Coordinates of C-alpha atoms in Angstrom, one line a residue:
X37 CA -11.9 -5.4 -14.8
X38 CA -11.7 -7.7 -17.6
X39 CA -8.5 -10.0 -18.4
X40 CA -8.0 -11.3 -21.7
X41 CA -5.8 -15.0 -21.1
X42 CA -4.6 -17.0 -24.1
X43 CA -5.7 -20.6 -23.9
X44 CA -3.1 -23.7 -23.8
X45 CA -2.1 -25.7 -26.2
X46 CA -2.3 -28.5 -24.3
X47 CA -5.9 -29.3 -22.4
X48 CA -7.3 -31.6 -20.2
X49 CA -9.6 -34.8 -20.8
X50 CA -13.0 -33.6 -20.8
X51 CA -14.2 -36.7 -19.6
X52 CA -17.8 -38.4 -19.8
X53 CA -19.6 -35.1 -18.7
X54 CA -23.0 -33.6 -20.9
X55 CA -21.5 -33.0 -24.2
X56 CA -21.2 -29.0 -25.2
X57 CA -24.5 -26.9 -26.1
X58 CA -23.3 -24.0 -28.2
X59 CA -26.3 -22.0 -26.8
X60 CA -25.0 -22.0 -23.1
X61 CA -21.7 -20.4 -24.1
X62 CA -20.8 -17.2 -22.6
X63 CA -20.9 -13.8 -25.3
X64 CA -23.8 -15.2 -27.5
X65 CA -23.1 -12.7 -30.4
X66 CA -20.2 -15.2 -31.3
X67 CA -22.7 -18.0 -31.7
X68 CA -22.6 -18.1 -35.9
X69 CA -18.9 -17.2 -36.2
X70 CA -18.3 -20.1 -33.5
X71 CA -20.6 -23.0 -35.3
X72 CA -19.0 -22.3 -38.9
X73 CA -15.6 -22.9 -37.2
X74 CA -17.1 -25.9 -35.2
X75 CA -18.5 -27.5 -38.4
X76 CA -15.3 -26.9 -40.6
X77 CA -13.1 -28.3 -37.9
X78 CA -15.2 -31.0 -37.3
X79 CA -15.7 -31.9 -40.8
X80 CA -11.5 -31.4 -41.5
X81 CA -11.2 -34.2 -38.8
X82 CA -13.8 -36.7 -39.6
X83 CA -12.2 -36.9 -43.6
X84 CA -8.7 -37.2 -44.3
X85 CA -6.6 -37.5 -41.2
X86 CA -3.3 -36.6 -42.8
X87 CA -4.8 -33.5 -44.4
X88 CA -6.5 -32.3 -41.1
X89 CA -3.3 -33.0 -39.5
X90 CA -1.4 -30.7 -41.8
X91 CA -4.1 -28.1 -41.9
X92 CA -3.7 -28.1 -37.4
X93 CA 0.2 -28.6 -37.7
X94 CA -0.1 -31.2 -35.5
X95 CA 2.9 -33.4 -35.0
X96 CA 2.7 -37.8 -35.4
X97 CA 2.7 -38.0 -31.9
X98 CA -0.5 -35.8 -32.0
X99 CA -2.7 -37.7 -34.1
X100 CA -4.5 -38.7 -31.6
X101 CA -6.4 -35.2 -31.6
X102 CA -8.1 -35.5 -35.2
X103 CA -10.2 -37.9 -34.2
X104 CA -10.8 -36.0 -31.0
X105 CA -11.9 -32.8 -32.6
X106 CA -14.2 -35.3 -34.8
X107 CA -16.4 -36.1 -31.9
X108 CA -16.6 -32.6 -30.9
X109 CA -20.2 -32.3 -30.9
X110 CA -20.5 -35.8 -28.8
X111 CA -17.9 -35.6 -26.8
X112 CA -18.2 -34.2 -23.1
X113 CA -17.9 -31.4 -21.6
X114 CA -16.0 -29.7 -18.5
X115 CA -15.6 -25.6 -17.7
X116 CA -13.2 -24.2 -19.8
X117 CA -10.7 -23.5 -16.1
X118 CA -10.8 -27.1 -15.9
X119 CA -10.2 -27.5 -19.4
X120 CA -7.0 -25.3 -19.9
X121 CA -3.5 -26.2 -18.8
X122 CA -0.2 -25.4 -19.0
X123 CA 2.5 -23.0 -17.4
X124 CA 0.0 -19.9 -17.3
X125 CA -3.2 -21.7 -15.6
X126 CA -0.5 -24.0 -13.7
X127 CA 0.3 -20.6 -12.0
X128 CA -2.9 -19.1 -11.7
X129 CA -4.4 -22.3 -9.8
X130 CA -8.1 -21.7 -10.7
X131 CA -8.9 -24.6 -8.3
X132 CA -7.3 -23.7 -5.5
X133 CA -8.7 -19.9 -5.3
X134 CA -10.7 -18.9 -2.2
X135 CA -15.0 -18.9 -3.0
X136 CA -15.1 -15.1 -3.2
X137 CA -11.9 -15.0 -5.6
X138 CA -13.3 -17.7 -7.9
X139 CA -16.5 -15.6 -8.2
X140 CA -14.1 -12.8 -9.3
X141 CA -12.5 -15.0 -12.0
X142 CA -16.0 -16.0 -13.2
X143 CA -16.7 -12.7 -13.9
X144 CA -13.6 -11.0 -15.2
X145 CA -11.5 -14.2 -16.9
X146 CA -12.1 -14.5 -20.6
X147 CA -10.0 -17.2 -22.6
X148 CA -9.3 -16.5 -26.3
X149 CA -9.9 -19.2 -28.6
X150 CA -9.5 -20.3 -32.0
X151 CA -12.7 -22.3 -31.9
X152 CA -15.0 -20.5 -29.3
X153 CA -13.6 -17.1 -30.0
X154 CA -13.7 -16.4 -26.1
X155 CA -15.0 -17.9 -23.2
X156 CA -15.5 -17.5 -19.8
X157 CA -13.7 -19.6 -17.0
X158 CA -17.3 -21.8 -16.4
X159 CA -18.3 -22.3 -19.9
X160 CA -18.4 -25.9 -20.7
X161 CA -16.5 -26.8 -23.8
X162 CA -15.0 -30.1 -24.3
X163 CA -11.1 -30.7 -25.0
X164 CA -9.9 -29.9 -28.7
X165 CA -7.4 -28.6 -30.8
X166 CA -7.5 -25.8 -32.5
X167 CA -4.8 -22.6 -32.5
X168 CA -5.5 -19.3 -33.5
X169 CA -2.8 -19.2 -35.9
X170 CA -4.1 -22.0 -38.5
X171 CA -6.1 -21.5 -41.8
X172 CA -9.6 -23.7 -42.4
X173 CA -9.7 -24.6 -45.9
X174 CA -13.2 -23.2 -45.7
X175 CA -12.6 -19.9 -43.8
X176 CA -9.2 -19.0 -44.2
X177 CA -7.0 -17.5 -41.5
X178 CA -9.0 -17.8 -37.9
X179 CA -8.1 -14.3 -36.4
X180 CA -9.5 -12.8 -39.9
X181 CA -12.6 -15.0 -39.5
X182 CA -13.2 -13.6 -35.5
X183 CA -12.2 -9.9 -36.3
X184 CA -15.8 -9.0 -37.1
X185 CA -17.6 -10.6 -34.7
X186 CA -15.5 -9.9 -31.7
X187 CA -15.2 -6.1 -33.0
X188 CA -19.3 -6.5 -32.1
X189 CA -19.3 -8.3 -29.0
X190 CA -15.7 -7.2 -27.2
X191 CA -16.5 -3.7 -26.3
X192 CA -19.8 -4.1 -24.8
X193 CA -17.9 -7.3 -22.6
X194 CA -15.0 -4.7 -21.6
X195 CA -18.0 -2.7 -19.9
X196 CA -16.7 0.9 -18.9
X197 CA -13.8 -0.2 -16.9
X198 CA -10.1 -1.7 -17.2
X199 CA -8.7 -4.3 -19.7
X200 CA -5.7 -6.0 -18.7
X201 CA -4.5 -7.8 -21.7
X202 CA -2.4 -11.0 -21.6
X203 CA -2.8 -12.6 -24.6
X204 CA 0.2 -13.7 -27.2
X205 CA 0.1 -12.3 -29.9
X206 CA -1.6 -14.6 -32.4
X207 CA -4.8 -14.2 -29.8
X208 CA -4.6 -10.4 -29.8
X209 CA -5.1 -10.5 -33.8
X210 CA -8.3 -11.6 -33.8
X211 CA -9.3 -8.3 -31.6
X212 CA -7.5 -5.4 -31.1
X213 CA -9.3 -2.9 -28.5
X214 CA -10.0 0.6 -30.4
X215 CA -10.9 4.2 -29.5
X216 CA -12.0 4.6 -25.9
X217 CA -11.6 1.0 -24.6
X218 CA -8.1 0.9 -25.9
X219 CA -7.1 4.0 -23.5
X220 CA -8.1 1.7 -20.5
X221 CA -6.3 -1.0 -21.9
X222 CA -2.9 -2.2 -20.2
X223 CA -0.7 -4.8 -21.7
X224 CA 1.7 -6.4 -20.4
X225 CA 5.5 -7.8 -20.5
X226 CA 7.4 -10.1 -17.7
X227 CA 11.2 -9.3 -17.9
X228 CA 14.1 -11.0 -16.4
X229 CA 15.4 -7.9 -15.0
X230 CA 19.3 -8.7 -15.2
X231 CA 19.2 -9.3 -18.5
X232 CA 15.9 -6.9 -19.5
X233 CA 14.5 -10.0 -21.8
X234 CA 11.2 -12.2 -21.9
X235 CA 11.4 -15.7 -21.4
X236 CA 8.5 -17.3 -22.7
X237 CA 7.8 -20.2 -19.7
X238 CA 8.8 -17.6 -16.9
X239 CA 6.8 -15.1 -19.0
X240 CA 3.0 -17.3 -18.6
X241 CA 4.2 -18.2 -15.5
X242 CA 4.3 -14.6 -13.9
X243 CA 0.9 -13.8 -15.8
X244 CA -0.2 -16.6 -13.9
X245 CA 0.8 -15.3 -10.4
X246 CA -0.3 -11.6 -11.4
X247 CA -3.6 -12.5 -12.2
X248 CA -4.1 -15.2 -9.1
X249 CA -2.7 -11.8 -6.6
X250 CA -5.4 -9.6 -8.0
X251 CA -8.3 -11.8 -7.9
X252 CA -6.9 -13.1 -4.3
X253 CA -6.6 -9.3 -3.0
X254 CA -9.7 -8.7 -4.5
X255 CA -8.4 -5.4 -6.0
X256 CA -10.4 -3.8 -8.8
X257 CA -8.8 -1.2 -10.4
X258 CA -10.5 0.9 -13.0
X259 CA -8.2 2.3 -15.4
X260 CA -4.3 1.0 -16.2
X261 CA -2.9 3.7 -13.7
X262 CA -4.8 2.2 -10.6
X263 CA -3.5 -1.2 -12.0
X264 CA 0.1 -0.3 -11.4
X265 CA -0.8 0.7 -8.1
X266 CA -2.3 -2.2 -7.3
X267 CA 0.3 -4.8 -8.9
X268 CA 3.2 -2.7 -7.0
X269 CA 0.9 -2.9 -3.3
X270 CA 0.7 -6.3 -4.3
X271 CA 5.2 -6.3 -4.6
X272 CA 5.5 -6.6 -8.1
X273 CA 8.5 -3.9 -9.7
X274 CA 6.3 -2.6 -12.7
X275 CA 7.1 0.1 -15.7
X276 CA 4.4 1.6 -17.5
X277 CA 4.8 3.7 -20.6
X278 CA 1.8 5.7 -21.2
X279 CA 0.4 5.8 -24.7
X280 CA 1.9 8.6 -26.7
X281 CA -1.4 9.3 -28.8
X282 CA -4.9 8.9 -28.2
X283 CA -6.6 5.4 -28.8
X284 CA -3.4 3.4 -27.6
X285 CA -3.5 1.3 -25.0
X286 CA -0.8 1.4 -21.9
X287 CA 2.4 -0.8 -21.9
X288 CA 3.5 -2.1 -18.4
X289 CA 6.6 -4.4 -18.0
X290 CA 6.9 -6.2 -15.0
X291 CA 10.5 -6.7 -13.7
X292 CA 11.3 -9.8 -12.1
X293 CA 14.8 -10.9 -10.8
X294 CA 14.4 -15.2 -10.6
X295 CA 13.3 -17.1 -13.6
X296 CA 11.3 -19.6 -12.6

């Protein structure tokens, strides 16, 4: 099984740690596509700080993270689990997971990225800031700028068994599973079930939990159709829609009565 996560906007210090090596990252067939964002992000910050701020949409009260993306190449570096925060990886408690089902995560978590593309749970990146959904004056829109390289790398990371895609939307631009992979593909929607709508926090929230019960059962299903199964053994109330044509990936919501 391979999950697909979003990352947060918000991250951790990275601290005083060894600083990143590009080399040690996870899915090395991003390696060019992720130093020509690295040097274009690095060189937006270290010129004009209103400009880089503008190009990042990145409020007054963020300034601070120009000059933090800057010193990317200097500054250190912590695993990307420790490195991501927010609602999502507040609910999936990385830290807190048993030795066997941290092993799992390490093997099955990937983190979309507008900077690394995707990386694994223990790859050590340091703390930046950098969205999907901006445009580097030197590379244009980011998910344009990953769509050929992860259509290279992706599939042979998806292996021969099931995708379970949680990524917003921005992230899933920048690959979009095809053909075979995307028929053992499930994505996935948390509804309030009263009022049959998504509610963004309570939304990354439940991902959280869904993905912290499968790696904490250990269950490994191969194909979307054992994965609702498994979420409903685990006591989730899930609907899946199976794709109407070939090459489509499966739609699950996951009902849920208490936002929270």
């Amino acid at each position: 099984m391979l999950v697909l996560l979003p990352p947060s906007e918000g991250k951790a210090d990275s601290g005083k740690g060894a600083p990143l090596r590009l080399e040690s990252l996870s899915l090395p067939g991003l390696a060019d596509a992720r130093e020509a964002v690295l040097g274009e992000l690095v060189g937006l910050c270290a010129g004009d700080e209103e400009k880089a701020r503008e190009v990042l949409g990145l409020s007054e009260g963020l300034r601070g993270e120009v000059a933090k993306n800057a010193a990317l190449r200097t500054a250190g570096a912590r695993p990307a689990g420790e490195i991501y925060t927010g609602v999502l990886y507040d609910a999936l408690g990385l830290a807190s997971l048993d030795a066997a089902a941290k092993r799992r995560a390490a093997r099955s978590l990937l983190v979309f990225s507008g900077l690394w593309g995707a990386v694994r749970v223990t790859d050590r990146i340091p703390s930046y800031r950098c969205s999907m959904g901006i445009r580097l004056p030197g590379l244009g829109a980011l998910a344009g700028h990953w769509r050929a390289p992860m259509a290279e790398v992706l599939p042979e990371a998806a292996g021969d068994g099931l995708v379970l895609d949680l990524r917003s939307a921005a992230y899933a631009a920048a690959w979009k599973p095809k053909g075979e992979v995307a028929e053992r593909t499930a994505t996935v929607r948390v509804l309030h079930a009263p009022t049959r709508k998504v509610v963004s926090h309570f939304n990354k929230a439940t991902k959280g939990r869904i993905v912290r019960a499968l790696l904490s059962a250990g269950a490994a299903p191969r194909d979307p159709a054992e994965l609702v199964e498994a979420l409903r053994g685990l006591g989730y109330v899930v609907e899946a829609a199976e794709p109407g044509r070939a090459g489509k990936p499966w739609e699950l919501d996951v009902l849920v009565e208490e936002v929270h």
